[in-house]
Coordinates of C-alpha atoms in Angstrom, one line a residue:
Chain A
X18 CA -0.2 -0.2 0.0
X19 CA 3.0 2.2 -0.1
X20 CA 2.5 5.2 -1.6
X21 CA 5.5 7.6 -2.6
X22 CA 3.2 11.1 -2.2
X23 CA 2.5 9.5 1.0
X24 CA 3.6 10.2 4.3
X25 CA 3.2 6.4 5.8
X26 CA 6.0 5.0 3.9
X27 CA 6.5 1.2 5.1
X28 CA 9.1 1.9 7.2
X29 CA 8.0 4.3 9.3
X30 CA 4.2 1.9 9.4
X31 CA 6.7 -1.0 10.4
X32 CA 8.0 1.1 13.5
X33 CA 4.4 1.7 13.9
X34 CA 2.7 -1.4 14.1
X35 CA 5.6 -2.6 15.7
X36 CA 7.4 -0.2 18.3
X37 CA 11.3 -0.9 19.6
X38 CA 12.3 -0.7 22.8
X39 CA 7.7 0.2 23.8
X40 CA 6.7 -0.9 27.4
X41 CA 3.3 -1.5 28.9
X42 CA 3.4 -0.2 31.6
X43 CA 6.3 2.0 33.8
X44 CA 9.5 2.1 32.6
X45 CA 11.6 0.4 35.1
X46 CA 15.4 0.7 36.4
X47 CA 16.0 3.5 33.8
X48 CA 18.8 6.5 35.2
X49 CA 17.0 8.7 34.1
X50 CA 13.7 9.1 32.6
X51 CA 11.9 12.5 30.4
X52 CA 9.3 13.3 29.7
X53 CA 7.8 14.9 26.1
X54 CA 4.9 15.6 26.1
X55 CA 2.6 17.9 22.5
X56 CA -0.4 18.8 24.3
X57 CA -1.4 21.0 20.9
X58 CA -2.0 18.2 19.2
X59 CA -2.0 15.1 22.5
X60 CA 1.6 13.0 21.7
X61 CA 2.6 12.4 25.8
X62 CA 5.4 10.2 25.9
X63 CA 8.3 8.9 28.7
X64 CA 11.8 7.6 27.6
X65 CA 13.6 5.5 29.4
X66 CA 17.8 6.3 29.1
X67 CA 20.0 3.1 30.8
X68 CA 23.9 3.6 31.2
X69 CA 27.1 2.3 31.3
X70 CA 28.7 2.2 34.7
X71 CA 30.9 4.8 34.2
X72 CA 28.1 7.3 32.2
X73 CA 30.0 7.6 29.4
X74 CA 27.0 5.6 27.1
X75 CA 23.5 5.0 26.2
X76 CA 23.0 0.7 26.6
X77 CA 18.8 1.8 26.2
X78 CA 17.0 3.7 25.6
X79 CA 13.0 2.2 26.0
X80 CA 9.2 4.3 25.8
X81 CA 5.7 4.4 26.5
X82 CA 3.1 6.2 26.3
X83 CA 1.0 7.5 23.1
X84 CA 0.5 9.8 20.2
X85 CA 0.1 10.2 16.3
X86 CA 2.3 7.0 14.0
X87 CA 5.3 9.5 12.9
X88 CA 5.2 10.6 16.5
X89 CA 5.3 7.3 18.1
X90 CA 7.6 5.6 15.1
X91 CA 9.5 8.2 15.6
X92 CA 10.5 7.5 18.9
X93 CA 10.5 3.9 18.2
X94 CA 13.3 5.4 15.4
X95 CA 14.9 6.8 18.1
X96 CA 15.5 4.5 21.1
X97 CA 16.6 2.0 18.4
X98 CA 19.6 4.8 16.6
X99 CA 21.4 6.0 20.0
X100 CA 20.9 3.1 21.8
X101 CA 24.5 1.3 22.4
X102 CA 25.9 5.1 21.2
X103 CA 28.0 7.0 23.3
X104 CA 26.9 9.9 25.4
X105 CA 28.3 11.8 23.1
X106 CA 27.6 10.6 19.4
X107 CA 24.1 10.4 20.6
X108 CA 24.1 14.3 21.9
X109 CA 25.7 15.1 18.3
X110 CA 22.9 12.4 16.4
X111 CA 20.2 14.6 18.7
X112 CA 21.5 18.4 17.3
X113 CA 21.5 16.9 14.3
X114 CA 18.3 15.5 14.3
X115 CA 17.2 19.1 14.9
X116 CA 19.3 21.5 12.9
X117 CA 18.0 18.3 9.7
X118 CA 14.4 19.2 11.1
X119 CA 14.4 23.2 11.8
X120 CA 16.0 23.6 8.5
X121 CA 14.1 21.4 5.5
X122 CA 16.5 23.6 3.1
X123 CA 19.4 22.1 4.5
X124 CA 22.0 19.4 4.7
X125 CA 21.3 16.4 5.4
X126 CA 22.4 14.1 7.7
X127 CA 25.3 13.0 5.7
X128 CA 25.1 8.6 7.0
X129 CA 21.8 8.7 9.0
X130 CA 21.7 4.8 11.4
X131 CA 19.5 2.8 11.3
X132 CA 16.0 3.6 9.7
X133 CA 15.4 7.3 10.1
X134 CA 16.4 8.0 7.0
X135 CA 12.4 7.3 6.1
X136 CA 11.9 9.9 8.5
X137 CA 12.4 12.6 5.4
X138 CA 9.8 12.5 3.9
X139 CA 7.9 14.0 7.5
X140 CA 10.8 17.6 6.7
X141 CA 8.0 18.1 4.0
X142 CA 5.4 18.9 6.6
X143 CA 5.7 21.2 8.6
X144 CA 2.8 20.4 11.0
X145 CA 4.5 17.0 11.1
X146 CA 7.6 18.1 12.6
X147 CA 7.4 18.4 15.8
X148 CA 5.7 14.4 16.0
X149 CA 9.0 13.3 15.5
X150 CA 11.6 16.0 17.0
X151 CA 9.3 15.2 20.4
X152 CA 11.1 12.5 21.3
X153 CA 15.3 14.0 20.1
X154 CA 13.8 17.3 22.4
X155 CA 12.7 14.5 25.1
X156 CA 16.5 13.3 24.8
X157 CA 18.9 16.1 24.8
X158 CA 16.7 17.2 28.1
X159 CA 17.2 13.7 30.2
X160 CA 21.2 14.0 27.9
X161 CA 21.2 17.4 30.4
X162 CA 20.4 15.9 33.1
X163 CA 23.0 13.7 33.5
Chain B
X20 CA -27.9 5.9 2.8
X21 CA -29.1 6.7 -1.0
X22 CA -31.1 10.2 -1.4
X23 CA -34.1 10.7 -1.6
X24 CA -35.7 12.4 -3.8
X25 CA -37.6 15.2 -1.7
X26 CA -33.4 15.8 -0.5
X27 CA -32.2 15.7 -4.3
X28 CA -34.2 18.4 -5.2
X29 CA -33.6 20.4 -2.3
X30 CA -29.6 19.7 -4.0
X31 CA -30.3 21.0 -7.2
X32 CA -32.1 24.4 -6.6
X33 CA -29.6 24.5 -3.3
X34 CA -26.4 24.5 -6.5
X35 CA -28.7 26.7 -8.1
X36 CA -28.2 29.8 -6.3
X37 CA -24.4 28.9 -4.4
X38 CA -21.2 26.4 -5.7
X39 CA -18.0 26.0 -6.2
X40 CA -18.2 28.7 -8.4
X41 CA -19.1 31.2 -6.9
X42 CA -15.5 31.0 -4.7
X43 CA -12.7 31.7 -7.2
X44 CA -10.5 29.3 -4.3
X45 CA -12.1 26.4 -4.9
X46 CA -12.8 26.4 -8.0
X47 CA -10.1 28.0 -9.8
X48 CA -6.9 27.9 -7.4
X49 CA -4.6 25.5 -7.5
X50 CA -4.3 23.8 -4.7
X51 CA -8.3 24.8 -3.8
X52 CA -10.0 23.7 -6.8
X53 CA -10.3 19.5 -6.2
X54 CA -10.5 20.1 -3.0
X55 CA -13.3 19.0 -0.7
X56 CA -12.4 21.7 2.6
X57 CA -14.1 20.1 5.5
X58 CA -12.6 22.9 8.2
X59 CA -15.1 25.7 7.5
X60 CA -15.4 26.0 11.7
X61 CA -11.6 27.1 11.6
X62 CA -12.8 29.3 8.5
X63 CA -14.5 29.8 5.3
X64 CA -13.7 30.3 1.7
X65 CA -14.8 33.7 0.7
X66 CA -17.3 34.4 -2.5
X67 CA -16.3 36.5 -5.2
X68 CA -19.2 39.2 -4.0
X69 CA -16.4 39.9 -0.9
X70 CA -13.7 39.5 -2.8
X71 CA -14.7 42.1 -5.6
X72 CA -16.3 44.2 -2.1
X73 CA -12.6 44.6 -0.7
X74 CA -11.3 45.5 -4.5
X75 CA -13.4 48.0 -4.4
X76 CA -12.8 49.5 -1.2
X77 CA -8.7 48.9 -1.7
X78 CA -9.0 50.6 -5.4
X79 CA -12.1 52.8 -5.7
X80 CA -13.0 54.5 -1.6
X81 CA -9.9 53.5 0.3
X82 CA -9.1 56.7 2.4
X83 CA -8.6 57.7 6.2
X84 CA -11.9 56.9 8.0
X85 CA -14.3 59.9 10.6
X86 CA -10.4 62.4 9.5
X87 CA -10.8 64.0 5.9
X88 CA -13.0 66.8 5.1
X89 CA -12.2 66.0 1.0
X90 CA -15.3 64.3 -1.2
X91 CA -12.7 60.3 -1.4
X92 CA -12.4 60.4 2.9
X93 CA -15.7 61.1 3.6
X94 CA -17.3 58.7 1.2
X95 CA -14.5 55.5 2.6
X96 CA -16.6 57.4 6.4
X97 CA -19.9 56.7 4.6
X98 CA -19.8 53.2 3.5
X99 CA -17.7 52.4 6.4
X100 CA -20.6 53.0 8.6
X101 CA -22.8 51.9 6.1
X102 CA -21.1 48.8 6.8
X103 CA -22.1 49.1 10.3
X104 CA -25.0 50.0 8.8
X105 CA -26.2 46.0 6.9
X106 CA -23.9 44.1 10.3
X107 CA -27.0 46.2 12.7
X108 CA -29.8 44.7 10.2
X109 CA -28.1 41.4 9.8
X110 CA -28.0 41.1 14.2
X111 CA -31.1 42.7 14.6
X112 CA -29.8 44.9 16.8
X113 CA -31.8 48.5 17.7
X114 CA -29.0 50.1 17.3
X115 CA -25.5 50.7 14.9
X116 CA -24.6 51.6 18.4
X117 CA -23.9 48.6 19.8
X118 CA -21.7 47.3 16.7
X119 CA -17.9 48.1 17.4
X120 CA -15.8 47.0 15.8
X121 CA -12.3 44.7 16.9
X122 CA -10.2 43.0 15.3
X123 CA -11.5 39.0 15.4
X124 CA -14.5 37.2 18.0
X125 CA -11.2 36.6 20.3
X126 CA -10.5 40.6 20.2
X127 CA -14.4 41.0 21.4
X128 CA -14.8 38.7 25.1
X129 CA -11.6 40.6 25.6
X130 CA -12.4 43.5 25.5
X131 CA -16.0 42.6 27.1
X132 CA -13.8 40.9 30.2
X133 CA -11.0 43.3 30.1
X134 CA -13.2 46.9 29.6
X135 CA -17.0 45.8 30.8
X136 CA -16.0 43.5 33.3
X137 CA -13.1 44.5 34.8
X138 CA -14.6 47.1 36.5
X139 CA -16.8 45.2 38.0
X140 CA -15.9 42.1 39.0
X141 CA -15.2 42.0 42.7
X142 CA -13.3 38.5 45.2
X143 CA -16.8 35.9 45.5
X144 CA -18.4 37.2 41.8
X145 CA -18.9 34.8 39.5
X146 CA -18.0 34.6 36.5
X147 CA -19.9 31.4 34.1
X148 CA -19.2 30.1 31.1
X149 CA -19.7 26.4 30.1
X150 CA -17.5 22.7 29.3
X151 CA -17.8 23.4 25.8
X152 CA -16.2 26.7 25.1
X153 CA -13.1 27.7 23.1
X154 CA -9.9 28.4 24.5
X155 CA -11.8 32.1 23.1
X156 CA -14.6 31.6 26.0
X157 CA -12.6 30.4 28.5
X158 CA -9.1 32.2 29.6
X159 CA -10.1 35.9 29.0
X160 CA -12.5 35.1 32.0
X161 CA -10.4 32.7 34.0
X162 CA -7.5 35.6 33.8
X163 CA -9.7 38.3 34.4
X164 CA -11.7 36.5 37.8
X165 CA -8.0 34.8 38.3
X166 CA -6.8 38.8 38.7
X167 CA -10.3 39.4 41.1
X168 CA -10.4 36.6 43.3
X169 CA -13.7 36.7 41.6
X170 CA -14.5 33.0 40.6
X171 CA -14.5 30.9 37.3
X172 CA -17.6 28.5 37.1
X173 CA -18.5 25.9 34.6
X174 CA -21.5 24.9 33.0
X175 CA -20.8 21.2 33.5
X176 CA -22.9 18.8 30.7
X177 CA -24.9 16.7 30.8
X178 CA -23.9 12.1 29.2
X179 CA -25.2 13.7 25.1
X180 CA -23.9 16.6 25.6
X181 CA -25.4 19.2 26.2
X182 CA -25.3 21.6 29.0
X183 CA -26.2 19.9 32.6
X184 CA -28.5 23.4 34.0
X185 CA -30.3 21.8 36.5
X186 CA -26.0 20.5 38.2
X187 CA -25.5 24.8 38.0
X188 CA -26.5 25.5 40.5
X189 CA -27.0 28.7 41.6
X190 CA -26.3 29.9 37.4
X191 CA -28.6 33.0 38.5
X192 CA -28.2 33.1 41.7
X193 CA -27.1 37.0 44.1
X194 CA -23.3 35.8 43.1
X195 CA -23.0 35.4 39.0
X196 CA -22.3 38.4 37.2
X197 CA -22.0 37.2 33.8
X198 CA -22.5 34.2 32.1
X199 CA -20.8 33.5 28.9
X200 CA -21.3 30.8 26.0
X201 CA -21.5 29.5 22.8
X202 CA -24.2 29.4 21.1
X203 CA -22.5 26.6 18.7
X204 CA -19.7 24.0 20.1
X205 CA -16.8 24.3 17.8
X206 CA -16.5 20.5 18.3
X207 CA -19.6 19.1 19.2
X208 CA -21.8 21.4 17.2
X209 CA -24.4 21.5 19.6
X210 CA -26.8 24.4 19.6
X211 CA -26.7 25.9 23.7
X212 CA -30.0 27.0 24.7
X213 CA -29.4 30.5 24.6
X214 CA -33.0 32.0 24.6
X215 CA -34.0 31.0 27.3
X216 CA -30.4 31.5 29.1
X217 CA -31.2 35.1 29.0
X218 CA -35.1 35.1 29.8
X219 CA -33.3 33.4 33.2
X220 CA -30.9 35.7 33.7
X221 CA -32.3 38.5 32.3
X222 CA -35.2 38.1 35.1
X223 CA -32.2 38.4 37.8
X224 CA -29.7 41.0 35.9
X225 CA -27.4 38.7 34.7
X226 CA -25.2 40.1 32.5
X227 CA -25.0 37.2 29.1
X228 CA -22.7 37.7 26.3
X229 CA -22.7 34.9 23.4
X230 CA -20.6 33.7 21.3
X231 CA -21.4 33.3 18.2
X232 CA -18.3 32.6 16.5
X233 CA -20.0 29.7 15.3
X234 CA -23.6 29.8 14.5
X235 CA -24.0 33.9 13.2
X236 CA -24.0 32.5 9.5
X237 CA -26.8 30.0 9.6
X238 CA -28.2 30.4 12.2
X239 CA -31.1 33.3 12.2
X240 CA -30.1 36.0 14.7
X241 CA -31.9 38.9 16.2
X242 CA -29.7 40.0 19.7
X243 CA -32.9 42.3 21.3
X244 CA -35.1 39.3 20.5
X245 CA -31.7 36.9 21.6
X246 CA -32.3 39.4 25.2
X247 CA -28.7 38.8 25.5
X248 CA -25.6 41.9 26.9
X249 CA -22.9 41.3 24.6
X250 CA -22.2 38.9 21.0
X251 CA -19.3 38.0 19.0
X252 CA -17.8 36.8 16.6
X253 CA -15.9 37.6 13.9
X254 CA -15.9 38.0 9.4
X255 CA -13.6 35.5 7.9
X256 CA -16.3 32.3 9.4
X257 CA -18.7 33.4 7.7
X258 CA -16.9 34.6 4.8
X259 CA -16.1 38.0 5.1
X260 CA -12.5 38.7 5.6
X261 CA -9.7 37.4 7.6
X262 CA -8.8 40.1 10.6
X263 CA -12.1 42.1 11.3
X264 CA -14.8 41.8 14.0
X265 CA -17.9 42.9 15.9
X266 CA -18.5 43.2 19.2
X267 CA -22.6 43.2 19.9
X268 CA -22.9 45.3 23.1
X269 CA -26.0 46.0 24.4
X270 CA -26.6 50.7 25.1
X271 CA -26.4 50.2 28.9
X272 CA -23.6 47.5 28.8
X273 CA -21.2 49.6 26.3
X274 CA -22.2 53.4 28.4
X275 CA -20.4 51.2 30.2
X276 CA -17.4 50.2 29.3
X277 CA -13.9 51.1 29.3
X278 CA -12.3 51.7 26.2
X279 CA -9.2 48.9 26.4
X280 CA -6.4 50.2 23.0
X281 CA -6.4 54.2 24.2
X282 CA -4.3 55.9 20.9
X283 CA -5.4 57.4 17.4
X284 CA -9.6 58.7 17.1
X285 CA -11.4 57.5 19.7
X286 CA -9.7 60.4 21.8
X287 CA -12.4 63.8 22.1
X288 CA -9.8 65.9 24.8
X289 CA -7.0 64.9 25.6
X290 CA -5.6 66.2 28.8
X291 CA -2.0 66.5 30.9
X292 CA -2.9 63.8 33.2
X293 CA -5.1 60.5 31.4
X294 CA -8.0 61.4 34.0
X295 CA -8.7 64.7 32.2
X296 CA -9.0 63.2 29.0
X297 CA -11.9 62.9 27.9
X298 CA -13.3 60.3 24.9
X299 CA -15.8 60.5 22.0
X300 CA -19.5 59.1 22.0
X301 CA -20.3 55.0 20.9
X302 CA -18.6 52.3 19.4
X303 CA -16.1 54.7 17.4
X304 CA -14.3 54.7 21.4
X305 CA -13.2 51.1 21.4
X306 CA -11.9 51.8 17.7
X307 CA -9.1 53.8 18.4
X308 CA -6.4 53.6 15.4
X309 CA -6.8 53.8 11.9
X310 CA -10.3 51.2 10.7
X311 CA -10.8 48.4 8.9
X312 CA -12.8 50.2 6.4
X313 CA -12.1 47.0 3.7
X314 CA -12.2 44.1 6.2
X315 CA -15.3 46.3 7.4
X316 CA -17.0 45.9 3.7
X317 CA -16.1 42.7 3.1
X318 CA -17.4 42.3 6.1
X319 CA -21.0 43.4 5.3
X320 CA -20.5 42.0 1.4
X321 CA -20.2 38.3 3.4
X322 CA -23.5 39.3 5.5
X323 CA -25.6 40.3 2.2
X324 CA -24.4 37.3 0.5
X325 CA -25.8 35.1 3.8
X326 CA -28.7 37.7 3.3
X327 CA -29.4 36.5 -0.3
X328 CA -29.2 32.7 0.9
X329 CA -30.9 32.9 3.9
X330 CA -30.2 31.8 6.7
X331 CA -32.2 29.0 7.7
X332 CA -31.8 27.8 4.0
X333 CA -28.6 27.3 5.2
X334 CA -28.9 25.8 8.0
X335 CA -31.7 23.0 6.4
X336 CA -28.4 22.0 4.1
X337 CA -25.6 22.2 6.1
X338 CA -28.0 19.3 8.2
X339 CA -28.4 17.6 5.6
X340 CA -24.8 17.2 4.8
X341 CA -24.3 17.0 8.3
X342 CA -26.9 14.1 8.0
X343 CA -25.8 12.8 5.7
X344 CA -22.1 12.6 7.6
X345 CA -22.7 11.6 10.8
X346 CA -24.7 8.2 8.2
X347 CA -22.1 6.9 6.2
X348 CA -19.0 8.3 9.0
X349 CA -20.8 6.1 11.3
X350 CA -21.0 2.5 9.1
X351 CA -17.2 2.9 9.5
X352 CA -16.6 0.4 11.3
X353 CA -14.5 1.6 15.0
X354 CA -16.1 4.9 15.5
X355 CA -16.7 7.1 18.0
X356 CA -18.6 10.3 16.8
X357 CA -19.3 13.1 18.9
X358 CA -21.9 14.7 18.1
X359 CA -25.2 12.9 19.9
X360 CA -28.5 11.6 18.0
X361 CA -30.8 13.2 20.9
X362 CA -29.3 17.1 20.2
X363 CA -29.7 19.2 17.0
X364 CA -27.9 18.5 14.1
X365 CA -25.7 21.8 13.2
X366 CA -22.4 22.1 11.2
X367 CA -19.9 19.7 12.5
X368 CA -19.0 16.7 13.3
X369 CA -16.3 16.2 15.5
X370 CA -15.1 11.4 15.2
X371 CA -11.9 9.1 16.4
X372 CA -11.9 6.4 15.3
X373 CA -10.2 3.8 17.1
X374 CA -7.0 2.6 17.1
X375 CA -5.4 5.6 14.4
X376 CA -3.9 9.6 16.1
X377 CA -6.3 12.6 14.8
X378 CA -3.9 13.7 13.1
X379 CA -3.1 10.7 11.1
X380 CA -6.3 10.8 10.4
X381 CA -6.6 14.1 9.4
X382 CA -3.5 13.2 6.9
X383 CA -4.2 10.9 4.6
X384 CA -7.3 12.9 4.1
X385 CA -5.2 16.0 3.7
X386 CA -3.2 12.8 1.3
X387 CA -6.7 12.4 -0.4
X388 CA -8.0 16.6 -1.0
X389 CA -10.3 16.2 1.6
X390 CA -9.8 19.2 4.6
X391 CA -10.4 18.5 7.7
X392 CA -9.4 19.3 11.1
X393 CA -7.8 17.2 13.3
X394 CA -6.4 18.0 17.3
X395 CA -8.5 20.0 20.6
X396 CA -9.6 22.8 18.0
X397 CA -8.7 25.1 21.3
X398 CA -11.0 23.4 23.7
X399 CA -8.7 21.6 26.3
X400 CA -11.2 21.7 28.9
X401 CA -13.4 19.6 27.0
X402 CA -11.7 17.6 25.9
X403 CA -10.3 16.2 29.0
X404 CA -13.0 16.2 30.4
X405 CA -14.2 14.0 27.7
X406 CA -10.8 12.0 28.6
X407 CA -9.4 12.6 24.3
X408 CA -6.8 14.5 24.0
X409 CA -7.7 15.4 20.5
X410 CA -10.7 14.6 17.6
X411 CA -10.9 14.7 13.8
X412 CA -14.0 17.6 12.4
X413 CA -15.8 18.0 9.6
X414 CA -17.5 21.0 9.4
X415 CA -19.4 21.5 6.5
X416 CA -19.9 25.6 4.9
X417 CA -22.5 26.8 1.5
X418 CA -20.7 25.3 -1.1
X419 CA -20.0 21.9 0.3
X420 CA -22.3 18.6 -1.1
X421 CA -23.0 15.1 -0.7
X422 CA -19.6 14.2 -2.4
X423 CA -17.9 16.2 0.1
X424 CA -19.3 14.0 2.6
X425 CA -18.6 11.0 0.7
X426 CA -15.2 11.8 -0.2
X427 CA -14.8 12.7 3.7
X428 CA -16.0 8.6 4.7
X429 CA -14.2 7.0 1.6
X430 CA -10.7 9.2 3.0
X431 CA -11.5 8.1 6.2
X432 CA -12.2 4.5 5.5
X433 CA -9.3 4.4 3.2
X434 CA -7.2 5.7 7.1
X435 CA -9.0 2.7 8.4
X436 CA -7.3 0.5 6.0
X437 CA -3.8 2.1 5.6
X438 CA -3.9 1.7 9.7
X439 CA -5.9 -1.5 10.6

């Protein structure tokens, strides 16, 4: 059912239907839990960061919450993309993502990890950018608390 | 639901009276000509008659209002005041001096909150609104009540979304200073029993403000018969231009109001101190700065356009479309309509679809050339009470027809299959 003009690429729908690292209940045992909410559209998520002992690497990110397909899929992709990376790398990627969406005419991310490239289609829908960035903003806020 | 012969005859008659051909954006623009525009509760498109009037205002009449002594300025001023007279007739006010041009319905309500209620509210007083108010008729009251130590009281809703007046104890009590209600909810589409509330309130000497933003384009309106003290609406939701609205204030109330803006045009004599300054009489006192004459003329042209079709006929047409939408949407598995059979139909259908976020519904619909709204519709207190974050909303206008409703239902069913 892929429509090349559609926002709803197969990769996005795959992450929406079967999100990675999504908890149904509480996020348990995380080092940092951070909420991200957009009351204007009702997206409301919570992400949990699991760090290594030295606090230099993000071992895993889990999330829970509710939102539109773009929000849920983008959050799923985010958890997949940053789990196992150094905090420095995660900060850099997070900044790149925000730049990528705030400046739709700007450069593409040189080598978007994993499935993030599928979000390229969303850049053409300014009203949905916030849905993509909500989890990345929550991630940045969480990193600022380390 | 197949159309009855009666419905089809009405639709044919209606189509000959008005259609998308009368609306340049919907008829011939690149982004509009194939669009099923169903976001009319947010804003409506403009008929050629309104656009032509605004063009004429700029190309033949434009000059300062209430300031110039040359023929062009006199003609512009006369046109501006003529627009006020037309709108007076449109809402059935006793005098044109009871009509204040503002920038929007929002500004009109803020003007009442800050220009009238501020000097009257005291600690312990009550201002009543309902659970279904748009933020524009909620936040101004929340703010002024907090500032003055007054209490913002909420008329809650019954299970079928109507005002639960029986539960609103003290609505007409001795501490009630103002009742501010929408005539039609921008989410539920409910028409509220404003006349009944006004009659009860009037008996106790409590003023009523009516937010008529969603009703003025299709409900017959006479402010004297309605018995309200204030009534607010904007032009852009009734086929008129953006950036102009109206506040009707009954003469007695208008006398009690203080201007929100001070500046050019509204002052009689500037004194040494502000207390020594005096304001002109009439609505001009509330229209500081250069008046929006092209807007006022477009506003009056929109009222003429509505009158030419007749509000009762418009209302019937919109009810038919709403009924059709309820029927077609109601057949889609997982749909939940937020309007109820027990409530009279208006022009708005809000709904949710199990498993699909309203933003996705609106996006998928948009990709299929159906423009609907998704979100909280500036009515967060209502959505919270319904335990919803967002809904999708379709709202109808004179240029819509059954094919728009069918495209809507098809798009929503497509979204269901896409996300299913």
